[in-house]
Amino acid sequence: MLYLLKILILFTYNKGLLSEFYQELSARLHNDNFEVYNFYLKHKKNYFEQDGVKVFGEKRGSLFSNYYHIYKIINKVRPDVIISNFSYINPAVLFGRLLGVSHNIAWFHTAFGHTKPNLFKIKNKTYYLNRADSVIANSKQLEAEIHTVYKVPKSRITSIPFWTNIASYKSSSKKINSQYNFDGYCLGCPGRLVDDKNQTLAIKALNELKKNTNLSIKLFIAGDGPYKPQLKQLVQSLNLEEDVIFLGLLNVDEMTSFYKAMDVIILPSFHEAFGLVFIEAIALGKPVLVSNSFGALGFINPQKFSIEDFSFNPHSVDELVNKLMLHINDEGEHFNDFKTMYEHTFEKDIIYNQVKAVILNQK
């Protein structure tokens, strides 16, 4: 078969929804007459084919070893186009240039405020991003940061959102479902337990609701991370041990069950370049109250959907409490149809064609 282009995509291959996005993107490209290869680093070497895509895995090791494996796969495949994200960007750009790859695309995911990089990391990332031929940002907010912080020319940056397939999953986890046998109001707060995710705001908002109302209400926190002891200490200091439930890490099926069981999802992060949890929740049609720092909000048409109705200042407990009360009192009936908002904003074919335009250098 005569293919249009040979494409190598480097990403973390696992059972998560972000990995699934890249897997489906690869399959769509293959079906569009591109020759597609995937590469990842994990705990063991592997090779298989999936939906016509050749998938290579190498054992993760030292920095030198990882870079060597990436050099080897680029040299082996000799692609026309490379797409890389996260820690794959630097070696993919470096060796892509050395080996004469004609179009090197860096897919950059991380908000500056979330990682708070030091000067060395800024200079390092500036060097590599400016040696990519194209940079994809997953929000307009991140697109602006890439230009102002990392000095990449605007002409080389395109903002493209993700899609999610979470609506195709059905939870069969009795263990997780049993956690939600509660007749009151369920608040859900998913995300890695780190300071920047700001779960403290959700806990403080719950405390205000418990103090000022007679509501039967609980907060379910899904995720794990280094900030868990501090969150538990805050819960204990507010005497909320019976009202805040830490669920730990959940797989995709369990997350589906989690979203569906909640009355409202709270997403209070200080910084989110995009916010996959946001589109996961709205793809399932769940009501969401989301920090106005989420990059995904920038793709929503404010003429069609009132973003102000469901977004809040992540530094304001009072604002979150007021919007929760509107929802609890059924005054939130004017809230958007979240599923319709997802379908209008994150339509799979449109996103795919935007990515393909970057690959074909037709931006």
JSON list of C-alpha atoms in Angstrom, two decimals, residues 7-11 22 25-26 29 36-40 81-84:
[
{"chain": "A", "resi": 7, "resn": "ILE", "atom": "CA", "xyz": [4.04, 8.96, 11.47]},
{"chain": "A", "resi": 8, "resn": "LEU", "atom": "CA", "xyz": [5.66, 8.03, 14.81]},
{"chain": "A", "resi": 9, "resn": "ILE", "atom": "CA", "xyz": [3.70, 8.96, 17.96]},
{"chain": "A", "resi": 10, "resn": "LEU", "atom": "CA", "xyz": [5.45, 8.75, 21.36]},
{"chain": "A", "resi": 11, "resn": "PHE", "atom": "CA", "xyz": [3.23, 8.71, 24.47]},
{"chain": "A", "resi": 22, "resn": "TYR", "atom": "CA", "xyz": [-3.65, 8.80, 21.36]},
{"chain": "A", "resi": 25, "resn": "LEU", "atom": "CA", "xyz": [-5.94, 9.09, 17.05]},
{"chain": "A", "resi": 26, "resn": "SER", "atom": "CA", "xyz": [-3.36, 6.62, 15.74]},
{"chain": "A", "resi": 29, "resn": "LEU", "atom": "CA", "xyz": [-4.69, 8.17, 11.03]},
{"chain": "A", "resi": 36, "resn": "VAL", "atom": "CA", "xyz": [1.48, 4.88, 11.93]},
{"chain": "A", "resi": 37, "resn": "TYR", "atom": "CA", "xyz": [3.83, 3.69, 14.66]},
{"chain": "A", "resi": 38, "resn": "ASN", "atom": "CA", "xyz": [3.49, 4.12, 18.43]},
{"chain": "A", "resi": 39, "resn": "PHE", "atom": "CA", "xyz": [6.34, 4.06, 20.95]},
{"chain": "A", "resi": 40, "resn": "TYR", "atom": "CA", "xyz": [6.34, 4.03, 24.74]},
{"chain": "A", "resi": 81, "resn": "VAL", "atom": "CA", "xyz": [6.34, 13.13, 11.14]},
{"chain": "A", "resi": 82, "resn": "ILE", "atom": "CA", "xyz": [6.98, 12.73, 14.87]},
{"chain": "A", "resi": 83, "resn": "ILE", "atom": "CA", "xyz": [4.39, 13.58, 17.54]},
{"chain": "A", "resi": 84, "resn": "SER", "atom": "CA", "xyz": [5.54, 13.53, 21.17]}
]
